[in-house]
Amino acid sequence: MRKLPVFLGLHASPSTSLKWVLAVIPFILLIMVYLVASDIRHRSNPSDKLLPTVSKMYTAINKAAFEENARTGQYQLWNDTASSLKRIGIGLGAAAICGLFCGLNLGLLPGIKNLFLPFTTFISIIPPLAILPIMFILFGVDELAKIVLIFIGTFPLITRDIYLTVKKIPREQIIKSLTLGASPFSVTYLIILPQIMPRLIDTVRISMGPAWLFLIASEAIAATSGLGYRIFLVRRYLAMDTIIPYVLWIVFIGITVDWGLRKIVQTKYRWYLEY
Amino acid sequence: MIEKLREKSILFLHDVYKQYGDKVVLDDIDLAVAPGEIVTVVGPSGCGKTTLLRMILGQEFPTSGQMLINGNPVGLADSTRGIVYQKYSLFPHLNVLDNVLTGPKLSLPFFERGRHKQQLTDEAMYYLRKVNLAEHSNKFPHELSGGMRQRVAIAQSLIMKPKIILMDEPFGALDPGTRENMQVFLLELWEEFKMTFFFVTHDLEEAVFLGTRILVLSQYYTDDRGNGAGIPRGAKIVCDHALPKEAQSTSVKATQKFAELIQRIRKAGFDPEYQQHAKDFDLSHSDSFRTLREDQYTGN
């Protein structure tokens, strides 16, 4: 029998262990390049700030995470994380719930669709960052403006995605429900809604990227805490030893949330993956 | 005569037309169906058999004419009619038992649904046993074969006890063996429950084997309106007669008589060259009736 290539070509079929090795290679390369570059810079200037050594980053993050801030009495990293997660949670959560109901009604009710779909399209094309100043003017520089920005940035996308998902549900399903004695309300909320829940979770996963973008942008401009705020604050002192761990921390949170949402779909909505 | 038919029929269509723009799809359909019949509907593709089924279902509406179910005008889809489609009949997010339970649950007021749960479950399991799926009640539709899915869909409709069960090519996507099993299975169910079926298929053999009455819809006919291109003519029932229903086994399909019947129907409905005149249609079924308009058929 012809042997399939391990790595190269259209028919490559790497073994399980090789898959792991392949996945890790780019990370190792990145780390090595960084370490070498950092070492070179430190040789000529031991107090280099651009590419801090691992030990410097460790000291900085240790201080941020486990030492009380002398002035505020808070643990800076956890405080920043809590602020950011609260904003993104409320903003994206509200967008998910509103997007679900709007998309559902747009998809099922032709009248509502004709009334609101063009408007939704219009809203979805506005670059949210372009109206960030309006947010600050309208809602002040406190939490509300940031939450609204995240909401406006993700809500139209989720709505349109749910709308398209509902559109794709065969008409037969609706007629069938009616022949089973369902009221229009039951069709919408007991038959169609449960069918689009897994898609909503997927859409939220995809919207996490934009949500972080809007969060950090709004925190950068006006805030007193938050991961984005901190990164932009310490930038003034070229504190790469704080910025890099913070970015890694954001990536870690993102991956964890994404993994959690994916697990929910895998365990609760098995049919969705097979369908 | 027509009044009497109107009263005793479970499904009654009178002078029904369906037009899409200028195109006439169904042209003056008259039909009365008695309870307990298996009406099979065949016809060339595009003749409007699915349109007719959808109108009875309440998914589409006639351009003109009267349609009654059990004496009441046909409205939007509701629980007086059951439907089994070729696919998409099942709710993908519910397991087999919940799919069958959907109807009885939704028919109850919201707050009573929990209270009758056990009773409803027992009833659903009864129907699942009838369709030989009791041991699969926890599976999801994606875990079932095509034939099993269609049996769930039938149970889903049966439990609602509709006046009439509409079927739109329900076995069309099944392999030949499964298809034949499903035909026998459907006849067994019918023997037991004697419900009324309106069964649309493109398979003549299936139609003749299953039906107690066959309707052939066709646009290949002529009448006194002439044959000019400008005459808006749609499909009519060109053939409507009872089918022999002896002890049914699939071996009947191999008989000479069965083959001849199919040949005759194929000629009447499916041959574009064979332009039967409206006055010569074989409408020999005892419930068959026709109210002719003068321009179509002057009677001479």
XYZ file of C-alpha atoms in Angstrom:
575
model
C 0.000 0.000 0.000
C 1.111 3.522 -0.728
C 2.265 5.339 2.351
C 0.792 8.776 2.957
C 3.270 11.589 3.629
C 3.518 12.651 7.254
C 3.687 16.395 6.830
C 3.963 17.635 3.248
C 1.314 17.724 0.572
C -2.444 17.490 0.138
C -2.662 14.007 1.564
C -0.504 14.496 4.637
C -1.796 12.726 7.727
C 0.326 13.595 10.759
C 0.167 11.297 13.764
C -1.390 12.553 16.982
C 1.940 13.193 18.668
C 3.251 14.989 15.601
C 0.164 17.227 15.617
C 1.068 18.375 19.101
C 4.682 18.959 18.159
C 3.629 20.949 15.082
C 1.243 23.088 17.123
C 3.951 23.966 19.632
C 6.704 24.839 17.142
C 5.598 28.445 16.307
C 5.295 29.263 20.003
C 8.748 27.943 20.763
C 10.156 29.880 17.814
C 8.544 33.097 19.011
C 9.823 32.625 22.554
C 13.313 31.829 21.342
C 13.471 34.839 19.046
C 12.285 37.013 21.909
C 14.786 35.610 24.402
C 17.700 36.014 22.013
C 16.695 39.560 21.045
C 16.162 40.483 24.669
C 19.544 39.042 25.601
C 21.308 40.974 22.855
C 19.731 44.245 23.959
C 20.494 43.610 27.611
C 24.146 42.993 26.871
C 24.578 46.491 25.516
C 22.209 48.108 28.016
C 21.327 46.227 31.222
C 18.408 48.575 31.946
C 16.761 48.104 28.532
C 12.974 48.598 28.724
C 11.806 47.515 25.257
C 12.431 43.780 25.551
C 12.422 43.044 29.290
C 13.803 39.779 30.563
C 11.499 37.097 31.901
C 12.606 37.835 35.447
C 11.696 41.504 35.049
C 8.263 40.631 33.747
C 7.827 38.157 36.571
C 8.676 40.804 39.154
C 6.297 43.297 37.596
C 3.341 40.960 37.338
C 4.009 39.541 40.771
C 3.791 43.043 42.148
C 0.597 43.762 40.206
C -1.118 40.545 41.150
C -0.038 39.761 44.692
C 1.006 42.986 46.362
C -1.415 45.510 47.670
C -1.067 48.832 45.957
C 0.262 51.200 48.599
C -1.878 54.103 47.446
C -5.242 52.425 46.646
C -5.012 49.339 48.844
C -6.105 47.129 45.945
C -4.571 44.262 44.046
C -4.052 45.964 40.728
C -4.255 43.026 38.296
C -7.404 41.549 39.825
C -9.006 44.928 40.115
C -8.273 45.684 36.467
C -9.502 42.252 35.387
C -12.737 42.583 37.342
C -13.466 46.016 35.864
C -12.829 44.849 32.327
C -14.746 41.602 32.636
C -17.698 43.433 34.127
C -17.831 45.826 31.186
C -17.397 43.186 28.544
C -19.786 40.821 30.317
C -22.599 43.325 30.590
C -22.026 44.814 27.142
C -21.706 41.557 25.248
C -24.331 39.823 27.399
C -26.882 42.523 26.690
C -25.958 42.437 22.996
C -26.445 38.654 22.935
C -29.868 38.805 24.576
C -31.099 41.728 22.468
C -29.564 40.259 19.322
C -31.285 36.961 19.994
C -34.739 38.480 20.322
C -34.313 40.979 17.506
C -32.873 38.380 15.144
C -35.615 35.927 16.041
C -38.392 38.394 15.299
C -36.690 39.743 12.175
C -36.345 36.231 10.866
C -39.863 35.063 11.636
C -42.061 38.112 11.124
C -41.978 39.638 7.627
C -43.538 42.867 8.893
C -40.870 43.380 11.537
C -38.232 42.433 8.998
C -39.364 45.101 6.559
C -39.550 47.646 9.342
C -36.177 47.065 10.961
C -33.812 45.100 8.730
C -32.589 48.065 6.642
C -32.153 50.055 9.847
C -30.180 47.232 11.454
C -27.967 47.056 8.391
C -27.395 50.806 8.626
C -26.441 50.560 12.293
C -24.155 47.623 11.704
C -22.119 49.562 9.148
C -21.391 52.521 11.450
C -17.830 52.043 12.736
C -18.441 52.024 16.504
C -15.158 53.769 17.237
C -16.273 56.680 15.074
C -19.132 57.340 17.470
C -17.097 56.736 20.615
C -16.913 60.514 21.263
C -20.704 60.655 21.027
C -20.870 57.907 23.656
C -18.637 59.851 26.009
C -20.659 63.010 25.476
C -23.985 61.245 25.967
C -23.176 58.758 28.683
C -20.271 60.403 30.474
C -16.842 58.908 30.952
C -18.014 56.307 33.456
C -18.964 52.687 32.928
C -22.057 53.286 30.821
C -20.272 54.723 27.794
C -17.904 51.764 27.634
C -20.685 49.224 27.993
C -22.751 50.978 25.342
C -19.797 50.981 22.976
C -19.310 47.233 23.371
C -23.043 46.765 22.934
C -23.242 48.854 19.778
C -20.165 47.183 18.406
C -21.468 43.642 18.770
C -25.263 43.856 18.802
C -25.900 44.418 15.047
C -23.558 41.584 14.171
C -25.270 39.153 16.517
C -28.708 40.294 15.349
C -27.842 39.775 11.714
C -26.292 36.407 12.349
C -29.302 35.180 14.325
C -31.605 36.606 11.661
C -29.806 34.626 8.963
C -29.883 31.493 11.104
C -33.625 31.814 11.645
C -34.109 32.435 7.920
C -32.364 29.161 7.198
C -34.738 27.125 9.356
C -36.963 25.329 6.850
C -40.473 26.710 6.471
C -41.630 23.120 6.996
C -40.645 23.332 10.656
C -42.975 26.248 11.242
C -45.909 24.719 9.361
C -45.315 21.436 11.140
C -45.432 23.181 14.529
C -48.695 24.851 13.575
C -50.225 21.485 12.643
C -49.169 20.282 16.099
C -51.334 22.948 17.660
C -48.627 25.518 18.369
C -49.532 29.187 18.704
C -47.320 31.742 16.954
C -45.807 32.479 20.366
C -44.992 28.800 20.930
C -43.495 28.495 17.460
C -41.194 31.425 18.162
C -40.121 30.694 21.702
C -40.576 26.953 22.165
C -39.680 25.594 18.731
C -37.385 28.077 16.992
C -35.611 29.692 19.954
C -34.153 26.434 21.336
C -32.920 25.589 17.848
C -30.846 28.767 17.550
C -29.339 28.793 21.062
C -26.170 26.929 20.021
C -25.722 29.298 17.096
C -26.055 32.224 19.513
C -23.225 30.808 21.603
C -21.088 30.450 18.479
C -21.884 34.019 17.471
C -20.926 35.295 20.903
C -17.637 33.438 20.604
C -16.933 35.177 17.325
C -17.990 38.524 18.789
C -15.496 38.236 21.641
C -12.782 39.676 19.380
C -14.626 42.901 18.496
C -15.841 43.183 22.093
C -12.263 43.219 23.409
C -11.301 45.740 20.782
C -14.033 48.158 21.829
C -13.359 47.563 25.504
C -9.693 48.370 25.269
C -10.287 51.332 22.988
C -12.749 52.904 25.396
C -10.592 52.126 28.428
C -7.609 53.671 26.723
C -9.395 56.972 26.350
C -11.056 57.411 29.718
C -11.013 55.070 32.701
C -9.602 54.627 36.166
C -9.147 50.861 36.010
C -9.237 48.048 33.518
C -6.778 45.956 31.549
C -6.793 48.298 28.580
C -6.490 51.316 30.830
C -3.433 49.842 32.537
C -1.687 48.973 29.297
C -2.153 52.475 27.962
C -1.194 54.028 31.286
C 2.121 52.229 31.714
C 2.942 52.803 28.058
C 4.005 56.289 29.137
C 6.855 54.745 31.150
C 7.700 52.254 28.399
C 6.825 49.556 30.959
C 6.960 46.620 28.576
C 7.491 44.389 31.613
C 3.849 45.100 32.541
C 2.356 45.378 29.068
C 3.528 41.998 27.795
C 2.180 39.985 30.779
C -1.067 41.934 30.592
C -1.492 41.074 26.920
C -0.756 37.429 27.669
C -3.291 37.553 30.488
C -5.946 38.944 28.111
C -5.159 36.166 25.641
C -5.489 33.620 28.429
C -8.894 34.980 29.483
C -10.047 34.995 25.861
C -8.987 31.405 25.280
C -10.628 30.260 28.510
C -13.946 31.914 27.711
C -13.869 30.579 24.161
C -13.102 27.084 25.406
C -15.893 27.288 27.987
C -18.469 28.361 25.422
C -17.345 25.652 23.035
C -17.677 23.068 25.792
C -21.245 24.199 26.470
C -22.156 23.630 22.835
C -20.408 20.258 22.832
C -22.155 18.981 25.927
C -25.582 20.616 25.773
C -26.139 20.816 22.023
C -24.754 17.621 20.597
C -27.401 17.610 17.877
C -26.185 20.983 16.618
C -22.730 19.640 15.821
C -24.114 16.598 14.011
C -27.012 18.233 12.255
C -75.899 15.579 -4.865
C -73.123 18.084 -4.293
C -74.718 19.247 -1.050
C -74.751 15.703 0.204
C -71.121 15.189 -0.703
C -70.229 18.449 0.981
C -71.766 17.217 4.196
C -70.310 13.754 4.386
C -66.836 14.531 3.067
C -63.869 15.120 5.300
C -62.187 17.099 2.559
C -64.200 19.018 0.001
C -62.877 21.162 -2.831
C -65.180 22.969 -5.215
C -64.105 25.021 -8.275
C -60.636 25.543 -6.853
C -58.209 27.556 -8.956
C -54.631 28.468 -8.254
C -52.761 31.001 -10.310
C -49.279 32.437 -9.992
C -49.476 35.642 -12.003
C -50.651 34.625 -15.467
C -49.834 30.997 -14.992
C -52.743 28.792 -14.031
C -51.459 25.913 -11.937
C -54.655 24.233 -10.826
C -57.638 24.580 -13.097
C -61.083 24.073 -11.579
C -60.447 21.257 -9.113
C -63.494 19.488 -7.695
C -62.819 16.862 -5.073
C -64.673 15.164 -2.260
C -62.862 12.742 0.034
C -64.677 10.418 2.412
C -63.204 9.605 5.836
C -60.856 6.635 5.966
C -59.611 6.855 2.401
C -56.003 6.749 1.350
C -56.034 9.187 -1.532
C -52.848 8.988 -3.533
C -52.070 11.849 -5.867
C -49.775 11.458 -8.840
C -48.982 13.586 -11.854
C -46.140 14.802 -14.013
C -43.641 17.123 -12.352
C -44.885 20.687 -12.200
C -48.535 19.655 -12.407
C -49.280 21.234 -9.045
C -49.730 18.238 -6.791
C -47.571 19.756 -4.090
C -49.397 23.067 -4.535
C -52.690 21.254 -3.999
C -51.333 19.631 -0.836
C -50.011 22.937 0.456
C -53.389 24.573 -0.083
C -55.110 21.846 1.896
C -52.435 22.309 4.550
C -52.952 26.062 4.727
C -49.446 26.901 3.580
C -50.834 28.453 0.385
C -54.230 29.711 -0.614
C -56.391 29.154 -3.680
C -56.953 32.047 -6.061
C -60.634 31.177 -6.017
C -62.901 28.329 -5.024
C -64.141 26.652 -1.904
C -62.088 24.372 0.327
C -63.605 22.663 3.358
C -62.158 20.346 5.967
C -64.890 18.541 7.836
C -67.323 21.244 6.727
C -65.170 24.161 7.866
C -63.296 26.472 5.504
C -59.600 25.745 5.258
C -57.561 28.344 7.123
C -53.936 28.596 8.152
C -52.193 25.399 9.184
C -53.608 23.995 12.418
C -54.153 20.711 14.208
C -57.046 19.585 11.991
C -54.421 18.501 9.485
C -51.249 16.528 10.047
C -48.283 16.719 7.733
C -45.357 14.451 6.979
C -42.788 16.006 4.671
C -40.013 14.256 2.826
C -37.592 15.891 5.260
C -37.500 18.577 7.968
C -40.538 17.036 9.647
C -38.674 16.483 12.903
C -37.325 19.045 15.326
C -33.567 18.439 15.369
C -33.100 19.666 18.941
C -35.566 17.234 20.517
C -35.223 13.511 21.045
C -37.730 11.064 19.572
C -40.030 11.073 22.588
C -40.081 14.863 22.844
C -40.700 15.158 19.116
C -43.827 13.042 19.507
C -44.761 14.880 22.709
C -44.503 18.313 21.092
C -48.031 18.255 19.697
C -49.925 17.140 22.817
C -47.851 19.523 24.968
C -48.394 22.553 22.768
C -52.114 21.851 22.599
C -52.442 22.246 26.359
C -52.526 25.623 28.095
C -49.048 26.568 29.264
C -49.530 25.923 32.977
C -51.149 22.531 32.540
C -48.277 21.063 30.564
C -46.364 19.919 33.624
C -49.374 18.421 35.355
C -50.253 15.939 32.621
C -46.702 14.948 31.878
C -46.960 11.269 32.803
C -50.215 10.763 30.966
C -48.853 12.456 27.848
C -45.645 10.447 28.000
C -47.644 7.210 28.214
C -49.647 8.215 25.183
C -46.529 9.154 23.235
C -44.920 5.828 24.116
C -48.042 4.038 22.906
C -47.652 5.604 19.480
C -43.916 5.005 19.482
C -44.588 1.319 20.097
C -47.043 1.394 17.191
C -44.288 2.638 14.909
C -41.769 0.192 16.442
C -39.545 2.875 17.883
C -40.146 2.552 21.616
C -36.553 1.493 22.293
C -35.223 4.516 20.402
C -37.195 7.114 22.311
C -34.084 8.812 23.723
C -32.291 9.185 20.412
C -32.056 12.406 18.468
C -33.168 12.691 14.839
C -29.577 12.826 13.599
C -28.988 9.409 15.157
C -31.846 7.767 13.223
C -32.004 6.278 9.756
C -34.243 7.856 7.110
C -37.000 5.293 7.566
C -36.976 5.697 11.346
C -37.219 9.459 11.008
C -40.280 9.132 8.824
C -41.861 6.768 11.324
C -41.297 9.299 14.094
C -42.868 11.955 11.878
C -45.890 9.705 11.350
C -46.225 9.076 15.097
C -45.875 12.818 15.656
C -48.881 13.393 13.401
C -50.912 10.387 14.525
C -50.923 11.405 18.184
C -52.748 14.609 17.252
C -55.586 12.595 15.695
C -56.018 15.033 12.821
C -58.962 14.794 10.435
C -56.584 14.132 7.608
C -52.882 13.372 7.370
C -51.122 14.983 4.431
C -47.992 13.371 3.100
C -45.673 15.043 0.622
C -43.416 12.402 -0.921
C -42.769 10.981 2.551
C -40.783 7.991 1.300
C -39.117 9.763 -1.604
C -35.666 9.904 0.004
C -35.590 6.289 1.196
C -33.807 3.393 -0.431
C -36.084 0.944 -2.290
C -36.116 -1.717 0.429
C -36.911 0.671 3.252
C -39.441 2.348 1.051
C -41.367 -0.870 0.502
C -41.257 -1.665 4.226
C -42.646 1.775 4.979
C -45.494 1.239 2.508
C -46.509 -2.012 4.162
C -46.088 -0.414 7.559
C -48.315 2.514 6.599
C -51.042 0.156 5.404
C -50.858 -1.759 8.696
C -51.261 1.485 10.615
C -54.182 2.400 8.402
C -55.847 -0.965 9.003
C -55.640 -0.248 12.715
C -56.516 3.451 12.907
C -58.450 4.009 9.642
C -57.311 7.588 9.372
C -57.604 9.581 6.169
C -54.468 10.096 4.120
C -53.770 12.509 1.302
C -50.601 11.095 -0.129
C -48.652 12.920 -2.826
C -45.999 10.918 -4.638
C -44.263 10.826 -7.993
C -43.966 7.073 -7.850
C -46.883 5.468 -9.712
C -46.242 2.038 -8.282
C -46.326 3.426 -4.755
C -49.530 5.320 -5.494
C -51.341 2.287 -6.866
C -50.079 0.004 -4.136
C -50.951 2.283 -1.228
C -54.098 4.064 -2.265
C -57.737 3.196 -1.882
C -58.362 5.930 -4.396
C -56.075 7.481 -6.960
C -56.096 11.002 -8.305
C -54.116 11.811 -11.418
C -53.411 15.497 -11.865
C -52.255 16.490 -15.294
C -51.882 19.425 -17.626
C -51.904 17.103 -20.660
C -55.536 17.226 -21.794
C -57.759 19.190 -24.090
C -61.238 20.621 -23.828
C -63.645 22.859 -25.712
C -61.493 25.911 -25.054
C -59.338 24.688 -27.927
C -55.612 24.261 -28.115
C -54.339 27.771 -28.816
C -51.277 29.048 -27.028
C -53.143 31.901 -25.376
C -55.488 29.734 -23.382
C -54.554 29.791 -19.708
C -54.966 26.164 -18.838
C -53.780 24.439 -15.677
C -53.757 20.911 -14.349
C -57.016 19.105 -13.747
C -57.912 15.814 -12.183
C -57.843 13.650 -15.304
C -58.348 10.374 -13.531
C -60.101 9.551 -10.274
C -61.081 6.038 -9.393
C -61.053 3.535 -6.590
C -58.170 1.097 -6.254
C -58.626 -2.543 -5.361
C -57.679 -3.121 -1.748
C -57.400 -6.833 -1.259
C -55.167 -8.483 1.266
C -52.141 -6.359 0.595
C -48.743 -7.810 0.240
C -46.020 -6.380 -1.902
C -46.317 -9.430 -4.166
C -49.309 -7.740 -5.765
C -46.872 -5.378 -7.439
C -45.683 -8.223 -9.653
C -49.107 -9.097 -11.054
C -50.302 -8.411 -14.569
C -53.288 -6.434 -13.358
C -51.121 -4.105 -11.329
C -48.850 -3.431 -14.293
C -51.795 -2.729 -16.601
C -53.300 -0.287 -14.149
C -50.022 1.591 -13.958
C -49.757 1.658 -17.748
C -53.237 3.111 -18.019
C -52.543 5.831 -15.480
C -49.242 6.662 -17.083
C -50.958 7.116 -20.420
C -53.784 9.220 -19.010
C -51.623 11.565 -16.992
C -48.006 11.458 -17.999
C -47.985 11.339 -21.799
C -47.830 14.841 -23.305
C -48.871 13.383 -26.690
C -52.020 11.842 -25.337
C -54.458 14.754 -25.175
C -57.550 13.315 -23.609
C -60.678 15.431 -23.920
C -62.135 16.671 -20.635
C -65.358 14.801 -21.270
C -63.478 11.490 -21.507
C -61.722 11.632 -18.135
C -62.075 8.490 -16.066
C -63.795 9.943 -13.023
C -65.449 6.752 -11.965
C -64.976 7.046 -8.197
C -68.287 7.148 -6.383
C -67.370 10.448 -4.663
C -66.095 12.008 -7.843
C -67.974 15.042 -9.112
C -67.392 17.842 -11.515
C -69.064 21.159 -12.074
C -68.182 22.144 -15.600
C -68.008 25.603 -16.966
C -69.560 26.050 -20.354
C -66.501 27.312 -22.145
C -64.569 24.237 -21.140
C -66.989 21.554 -22.017
C -70.204 22.113 -23.894
C -71.320 18.555 -23.568
C -71.514 17.636 -27.231
